[in-house]
Amino acid sequence: MWTKYSGVSLLVVMAIIGGASLVQADLKPILSADIVDGETQQRLERAFEAAVIVRDPAIAAWSALRYSVFGEVAKGVVVGRNGWLFSDEEYQIDVTFEDRLATSLAEILAVRDVLDERGIALQVALLPDKARMASAEVVTARAARIEGRYDLALNELRRGGIALPDLRAALSTVSPGFLRTDTHWTPEGAQTVAATLCSAAPLLSEDHAPFTTTVTGFADRTGDLLNFIPLGPFTDELGLLPERVAIYTSARADADALDLFGETAPPIALVGTSYSAIEDWHFADFLKSACQADVVNYALEGQGPFEPMRRFLRQLDTAETVPNVVLWEIPERYLTVEAVQK
């Protein structure tokens, strides 16, 4: 167990590493120069960093100290309770907040109009933030405007004529709906959302395709938020262990009758983010089972929700066949935060 004594031990280790590194650093040329603003400080920092012995262990020890004693980590992550980590994108707010929100909502409505002209229905899956759904594990409070973002978006889209479910209710029935150390939902969270979406129009279809989904095993997954915390050998000691995730397999009972490359288009096109694109979450296949319909997945990782939709619409311009429904998965935070292209 990580205790205050572990923190003290880390401080001692850091002091030893720091002292040894100072001995290794050649600081004389810097200290003999004229001091101008913060330039000398920056040169000292670079010299010290270049001289740090056992560099990786030192970085890991410092990261572990910041996490365990101060509840702080590098930019990109916000620390919660009980080993929960949150993306700092769910906390980001600046002077462009309202403008970005208005622009995002306008684009969603514009996409609905484009699809409507082609006779295609749009279903929006507005995914609530992890910090919203796991609020009991949140330490750092979020701004009031962020807390009100989901309701505002939901109401504006409904007023614009888009019928979309409040997925907070669905995800609140799953424990956990999100992974502790990952940005994303659990497969069970994805499964619950799929069932909710498929229980009403436009995804509720009379043309059934017999898909079944079963659990075929389990795997340990290291959360993507741990990439921001280089803890090295201290990861296990801090309790930030890989999380056990169920592996699901979906299959169509009459697979011989299905021809994805024929003239008949699958009834559902899924467009979205890594919540839909990463196979570990199994969202597209959960949709197949819940909707009893075929789904083609156009979601992309690292692009946010809007760029994949723009690409899909460009493809649609030259498509010979079109889906009946487009399901657009949109994480709430991307309504006001620009996705960092990867």
Short mmCIF file of C-alpha atoms in Angstrom, two decimals, residues 21-335:
data_model
loop_
_atom_site.label_atom_id
_atom_site.label_comp_id
_atom_site.label_asym_id
_atom_site.label_seq_id
_atom_site.Cartn_x
_atom_site.Cartn_y
_atom_site.Cartn_z
CA SER A 21 23.07 15.12 -10.89
CA LEU A 22 24.24 18.53 -9.72
CA VAL A 23 27.73 17.08 -9.30
CA GLN A 24 27.58 15.79 -12.89
CA ALA A 25 26.28 19.05 -14.34
CA ASP A 26 28.77 21.59 -15.69
CA LEU A 27 27.24 24.79 -14.32
CA LYS A 28 30.34 27.00 -14.17
CA PRO A 29 29.99 28.59 -17.65
CA ILE A 30 26.37 29.43 -16.94
CA LEU A 31 26.88 30.85 -13.45
CA SER A 32 29.77 33.02 -14.62
CA ALA A 33 27.65 34.65 -17.33
CA ASP A 34 25.51 37.73 -16.88
CA ILE A 35 22.01 36.98 -15.62
CA VAL A 36 19.40 38.33 -18.01
CA ASP A 37 15.69 37.77 -17.19
CA GLY A 38 14.87 34.05 -17.08
CA GLU A 39 17.45 32.95 -19.62
CA THR A 40 19.93 31.78 -16.99
CA GLN A 41 17.24 29.76 -15.20
CA GLN A 42 16.33 28.02 -18.43
CA ARG A 43 19.99 27.25 -19.18
CA LEU A 44 20.43 25.85 -15.67
CA GLU A 45 17.37 23.65 -16.09
CA ARG A 46 18.64 22.31 -19.41
CA ALA A 47 22.07 21.63 -17.97
CA PHE A 48 20.58 19.82 -14.99
CA GLU A 49 18.25 17.76 -17.18
CA ALA A 50 21.14 16.77 -19.43
CA ALA A 51 23.12 15.60 -16.38
CA VAL A 52 20.38 13.68 -14.59
CA ILE A 53 21.64 10.19 -13.85
CA VAL A 54 19.24 7.26 -14.10
CA ARG A 55 16.95 9.63 -15.99
CA ASP A 56 13.95 7.38 -16.53
CA PRO A 57 13.78 6.17 -12.90
CA ALA A 58 14.11 9.78 -11.76
CA ILE A 59 11.21 10.87 -13.95
CA ALA A 60 9.13 7.93 -12.74
CA ALA A 61 9.92 8.74 -9.09
CA TRP A 62 9.02 12.39 -9.54
CA SER A 63 5.77 11.49 -11.31
CA ALA A 64 4.88 9.05 -8.54
CA LEU A 65 5.60 11.69 -5.92
CA ARG A 66 3.43 14.29 -7.66
CA TYR A 67 0.60 11.77 -8.05
CA SER A 68 0.66 10.22 -4.58
CA VAL A 69 1.46 13.25 -2.43
CA PHE A 70 0.08 16.20 -4.36
CA GLY A 71 -2.58 14.57 -6.55
CA GLU A 72 -0.98 16.12 -9.62
CA VAL A 73 0.18 14.74 -12.94
CA ALA A 74 1.44 16.08 -16.24
CA LYS A 75 -0.82 18.06 -18.53
CA GLY A 76 -3.47 15.91 -20.16
CA VAL A 77 -4.89 14.22 -17.08
CA VAL A 78 -6.89 15.27 -14.01
CA VAL A 79 -6.58 13.02 -10.95
CA GLY A 80 -9.73 11.78 -9.24
CA ARG A 81 -10.44 9.53 -6.26
CA ASN A 82 -9.72 5.83 -5.89
CA GLY A 83 -7.35 5.62 -8.85
CA TRP A 84 -9.71 7.33 -11.31
CA LEU A 85 -8.18 9.53 -14.00
CA PHE A 86 -9.95 11.98 -16.31
CA SER A 87 -8.94 13.62 -19.57
CA ASP A 88 -8.29 17.32 -19.10
CA GLU A 89 -10.33 17.87 -22.28
CA GLU A 90 -13.40 17.39 -20.08
CA TYR A 91 -12.29 20.43 -18.06
CA GLN A 92 -11.19 22.75 -20.84
CA ILE A 93 -13.00 26.08 -21.15
CA ASP A 94 -11.99 29.41 -22.63
CA VAL A 95 -13.48 32.50 -24.25
CA THR A 96 -14.46 30.49 -27.36
CA PHE A 97 -16.67 28.09 -25.39
CA GLU A 98 -20.06 29.51 -26.44
CA ASP A 99 -18.98 30.13 -30.04
CA ARG A 100 -17.63 26.61 -30.43
CA LEU A 101 -20.80 25.14 -28.93
CA ALA A 102 -23.02 27.15 -31.28
CA THR A 103 -20.89 26.20 -34.29
CA SER A 104 -20.93 22.51 -33.39
CA LEU A 105 -24.69 22.41 -32.91
CA ALA A 106 -25.21 24.26 -36.19
CA GLU A 107 -23.03 21.70 -38.01
CA ILE A 108 -25.03 18.81 -36.55
CA LEU A 109 -28.28 20.38 -37.78
CA ALA A 110 -26.72 21.05 -41.20
CA VAL A 111 -25.66 17.41 -41.48
CA ARG A 112 -29.22 16.37 -40.65
CA ASP A 113 -30.46 18.53 -43.53
CA VAL A 114 -27.94 17.07 -45.98
CA LEU A 115 -28.87 13.52 -45.05
CA ASP A 116 -32.57 14.34 -45.15
CA GLU A 117 -32.20 15.43 -48.77
CA ARG A 118 -30.87 11.94 -49.54
CA GLY A 119 -33.71 10.26 -47.67
CA ILE A 120 -31.40 9.17 -44.84
CA ALA A 121 -32.38 9.50 -41.19
CA LEU A 122 -29.89 10.82 -38.63
CA GLN A 123 -29.60 9.46 -35.10
CA VAL A 124 -27.24 11.34 -32.78
CA ALA A 125 -25.65 9.55 -29.83
CA LEU A 126 -24.46 12.36 -27.57
CA LEU A 127 -22.09 10.67 -25.11
CA PRO A 128 -21.83 12.34 -21.69
CA ASP A 129 -18.41 13.04 -20.25
CA LYS A 130 -16.73 10.44 -18.09
CA ALA A 131 -16.39 13.08 -15.34
CA ARG A 132 -20.13 13.64 -15.52
CA MET A 133 -21.01 9.97 -15.19
CA ALA A 134 -18.33 9.19 -12.56
CA SER A 135 -18.88 12.38 -10.57
CA ALA A 136 -18.43 10.55 -7.26
CA GLU A 137 -14.78 10.00 -8.24
CA VAL A 138 -14.15 13.61 -9.27
CA VAL A 139 -11.97 15.77 -6.99
CA THR A 140 -11.51 18.90 -9.08
CA ALA A 141 -14.81 20.67 -9.74
CA ARG A 142 -15.64 21.62 -13.30
CA ALA A 143 -16.87 25.03 -14.45
CA ALA A 144 -20.63 25.62 -14.30
CA ARG A 145 -20.80 26.13 -18.06
CA ILE A 146 -19.23 22.71 -18.64
CA GLU A 147 -21.65 21.10 -16.19
CA GLY A 148 -24.55 22.67 -18.10
CA ARG A 149 -23.23 21.74 -21.56
CA TYR A 150 -25.01 18.40 -21.98
CA ASP A 151 -28.47 19.72 -21.11
CA LEU A 152 -27.99 22.77 -23.30
CA ALA A 153 -26.91 20.70 -26.30
CA LEU A 154 -29.64 18.13 -25.79
CA ASN A 155 -32.34 20.79 -25.65
CA GLU A 156 -31.01 22.77 -28.62
CA LEU A 157 -30.80 19.69 -30.85
CA ARG A 158 -34.27 18.58 -29.87
CA ARG A 159 -35.61 22.04 -30.62
CA GLY A 160 -33.92 21.75 -34.00
CA GLY A 161 -35.92 18.62 -34.76
CA ILE A 162 -33.39 15.92 -33.88
CA ALA A 163 -34.84 13.27 -31.60
CA LEU A 164 -32.04 11.94 -29.44
CA PRO A 165 -32.04 10.05 -26.15
CA ASP A 166 -30.51 11.30 -22.93
CA LEU A 167 -27.73 8.74 -22.58
CA ARG A 168 -26.94 9.79 -19.02
CA ALA A 169 -29.87 7.69 -17.85
CA ALA A 170 -28.65 4.61 -19.73
CA LEU A 171 -25.04 4.88 -18.59
CA SER A 172 -26.08 5.47 -14.98
CA THR A 173 -27.36 1.88 -14.90
CA VAL A 174 -23.89 0.45 -15.67
CA SER A 175 -21.15 0.14 -13.08
CA PRO A 176 -18.65 0.96 -14.30
CA GLY A 177 -19.72 2.59 -17.54
CA PHE A 178 -16.21 3.96 -18.05
CA LEU A 179 -12.73 2.60 -17.38
CA ARG A 180 -10.85 4.08 -14.42
CA THR A 181 -7.63 4.94 -16.25
CA ASP A 182 -8.87 5.25 -19.81
CA THR A 183 -10.70 7.98 -21.70
CA HIS A 184 -13.30 5.54 -22.96
CA TRP A 185 -16.29 3.57 -21.86
CA THR A 186 -16.34 -0.09 -20.90
CA PRO A 187 -17.78 -2.62 -23.35
CA GLU A 188 -20.76 -2.88 -21.01
CA GLY A 189 -21.27 0.88 -21.23
CA ALA A 190 -21.19 0.62 -25.02
CA GLN A 191 -23.61 -2.30 -24.93
CA THR A 192 -26.10 -0.39 -22.78
CA VAL A 193 -25.97 2.64 -25.06
CA ALA A 194 -26.48 0.42 -28.12
CA ALA A 195 -29.57 -1.14 -26.53
CA THR A 196 -30.97 2.29 -25.71
CA LEU A 197 -30.41 3.65 -29.20
CA CYS A 198 -31.94 0.61 -30.88
CA SER A 199 -35.10 0.70 -28.77
CA ALA A 200 -36.63 3.63 -30.67
CA ALA A 201 -36.85 5.13 -34.16
CA PRO A 202 -35.02 5.61 -36.41
CA LEU A 203 -32.81 2.64 -35.43
CA LEU A 204 -35.80 0.47 -34.50
CA SER A 205 -36.32 -1.51 -37.69
CA GLU A 206 -38.83 -4.04 -38.91
CA ASP A 207 -36.23 -5.68 -41.15
CA HIS A 208 -34.37 -7.92 -38.75
CA ALA A 209 -30.97 -9.51 -39.28
CA PRO A 210 -30.25 -12.22 -36.69
CA PHE A 211 -27.04 -11.14 -34.91
CA THR A 212 -25.93 -12.64 -31.62
CA THR A 213 -23.21 -11.49 -29.21
CA THR A 214 -21.38 -13.59 -26.64
CA VAL A 215 -18.48 -13.17 -24.21
CA THR A 216 -15.50 -15.19 -25.41
CA GLY A 217 -12.87 -14.20 -22.86
CA PHE A 218 -11.19 -11.42 -20.93
CA ALA A 219 -8.12 -9.26 -21.43
CA ASP A 220 -6.16 -6.75 -19.36
CA ARG A 221 -6.08 -3.26 -20.82
CA THR A 222 -3.73 -0.45 -19.78
CA GLY A 223 -5.63 2.84 -19.81
CA ASP A 224 -4.60 5.46 -22.35
CA LEU A 225 -4.53 8.17 -19.67
CA LEU A 226 -1.54 6.42 -18.07
CA ASN A 227 0.48 7.54 -21.09
CA PHE A 228 0.52 10.99 -19.47
CA ILE A 229 1.99 9.62 -16.22
CA PRO A 230 5.40 7.97 -16.70
CA LEU A 231 5.36 6.01 -13.44
CA GLY A 232 7.57 3.12 -14.52
CA PRO A 233 8.02 0.62 -11.68
CA PHE A 234 5.77 2.65 -9.37
CA THR A 235 2.63 1.99 -11.44
CA ASP A 236 1.68 -1.20 -9.62
CA GLU A 237 2.57 0.26 -6.21
CA LEU A 238 0.16 3.12 -6.82
CA GLY A 239 -2.64 0.72 -7.75
CA LEU A 240 -2.90 1.92 -11.36
CA LEU A 241 -3.07 -1.60 -12.72
CA PRO A 242 -4.42 -2.77 -16.09
CA GLU A 243 -8.19 -3.22 -16.06
CA ARG A 244 -9.92 -6.46 -16.92
CA VAL A 245 -12.12 -6.04 -19.99
CA ALA A 246 -14.51 -8.62 -21.41
CA ILE A 247 -13.98 -9.73 -25.01
CA TYR A 248 -17.16 -10.05 -27.05
CA THR A 249 -17.82 -11.72 -30.37
CA SER A 250 -20.80 -11.03 -32.60
CA ALA A 251 -21.96 -13.12 -35.53
CA ARG A 252 -24.86 -13.24 -37.93
CA ALA A 253 -26.78 -16.49 -37.86
CA ASP A 254 -27.48 -16.39 -41.59
CA ALA A 255 -24.02 -15.17 -42.57
CA ASP A 256 -24.22 -16.91 -45.95
CA ALA A 257 -27.10 -14.66 -46.91
CA LEU A 258 -25.17 -11.48 -46.14
CA ASP A 259 -23.20 -9.80 -48.92
CA LEU A 260 -21.64 -6.55 -47.72
CA PHE A 261 -20.38 -5.82 -51.19
CA GLY A 262 -23.63 -6.33 -53.03
CA GLU A 263 -25.97 -3.68 -54.34
CA THR A 264 -28.02 -3.49 -51.16
CA ALA A 265 -26.48 -1.17 -48.60
CA PRO A 266 -26.48 -2.08 -44.91
CA PRO A 267 -29.27 -0.20 -43.12
CA ILE A 268 -27.02 1.58 -40.56
CA ALA A 269 -23.83 3.59 -41.05
CA LEU A 270 -21.93 4.34 -37.85
CA VAL A 271 -19.85 7.52 -37.83
CA GLY A 272 -17.90 8.71 -34.82
CA THR A 273 -14.76 8.65 -32.75
CA SER A 274 -12.53 6.10 -31.03
CA TYR A 275 -15.51 5.15 -28.85
CA SER A 276 -16.86 3.50 -32.00
CA ALA A 277 -13.63 2.79 -33.87
CA ILE A 278 -11.71 0.82 -31.22
CA GLU A 279 -12.72 -2.81 -31.46
CA ASP A 280 -12.18 -3.43 -27.74
CA TRP A 281 -15.42 -1.54 -26.98
CA HIS A 282 -17.36 -3.62 -29.55
CA PHE A 283 -19.87 -0.80 -30.09
CA ALA A 284 -20.61 -1.45 -33.76
CA ASP A 285 -21.30 -5.12 -33.09
CA PHE A 286 -23.42 -4.34 -30.03
CA LEU A 287 -25.51 -2.20 -32.37
CA LYS A 288 -25.87 -5.13 -34.76
CA SER A 289 -27.22 -7.34 -31.99
CA ALA A 290 -29.42 -4.70 -30.37
CA CYS A 291 -30.86 -3.36 -33.63
CA GLN A 292 -30.82 -6.76 -35.37
CA ALA A 293 -29.45 -4.98 -38.41
CA ASP A 294 -26.17 -4.75 -40.27
CA VAL A 295 -23.85 -1.86 -39.43
CA VAL A 296 -20.92 -0.47 -41.41
CA ASN A 297 -18.43 1.40 -39.25
CA TYR A 298 -16.99 4.67 -40.60
CA ALA A 299 -15.67 5.88 -37.23
CA LEU A 300 -12.06 7.07 -36.96
CA GLU A 301 -9.59 7.30 -34.09
CA GLY A 302 -7.96 10.59 -33.18
CA GLN A 303 -10.13 12.78 -35.41
CA GLY A 304 -12.96 13.87 -33.12
CA PRO A 305 -16.57 13.45 -34.31
CA PHE A 306 -16.80 16.13 -36.99
CA GLU A 307 -14.00 15.20 -39.38
CA PRO A 308 -15.22 11.58 -39.75
CA MET A 309 -18.69 12.89 -40.62
CA ARG A 310 -17.27 15.30 -43.21
CA ARG A 311 -15.35 12.44 -44.80
CA PHE A 312 -18.45 10.23 -44.76
CA LEU A 313 -20.52 12.91 -46.52
CA ARG A 314 -17.86 13.23 -49.22
CA GLN A 315 -18.00 9.47 -49.75
CA LEU A 316 -21.77 9.64 -49.86
CA ASP A 317 -21.61 12.00 -52.84
CA THR A 318 -20.27 9.19 -55.03
CA ALA A 319 -21.98 6.21 -53.38
CA GLU A 320 -24.25 4.04 -55.50
CA THR A 321 -26.23 2.90 -52.47
CA VAL A 322 -26.93 4.67 -49.20
CA PRO A 323 -27.84 3.50 -45.68
CA ASN A 324 -31.27 3.97 -44.19
CA VAL A 325 -29.87 5.53 -41.03
CA VAL A 326 -26.66 7.28 -40.02
CA LEU A 327 -25.78 6.97 -36.36
CA TRP A 328 -23.43 9.76 -35.32
CA GLU A 329 -21.58 9.15 -32.06
CA ILE A 330 -20.44 12.45 -30.52
CA PRO A 331 -18.62 12.70 -27.18
CA GLU A 332 -19.98 15.74 -25.37
CA ARG A 333 -16.62 17.41 -24.83
CA TYR A 334 -15.99 17.79 -28.56
CA LEU A 335 -18.86 20.25 -28.81
#
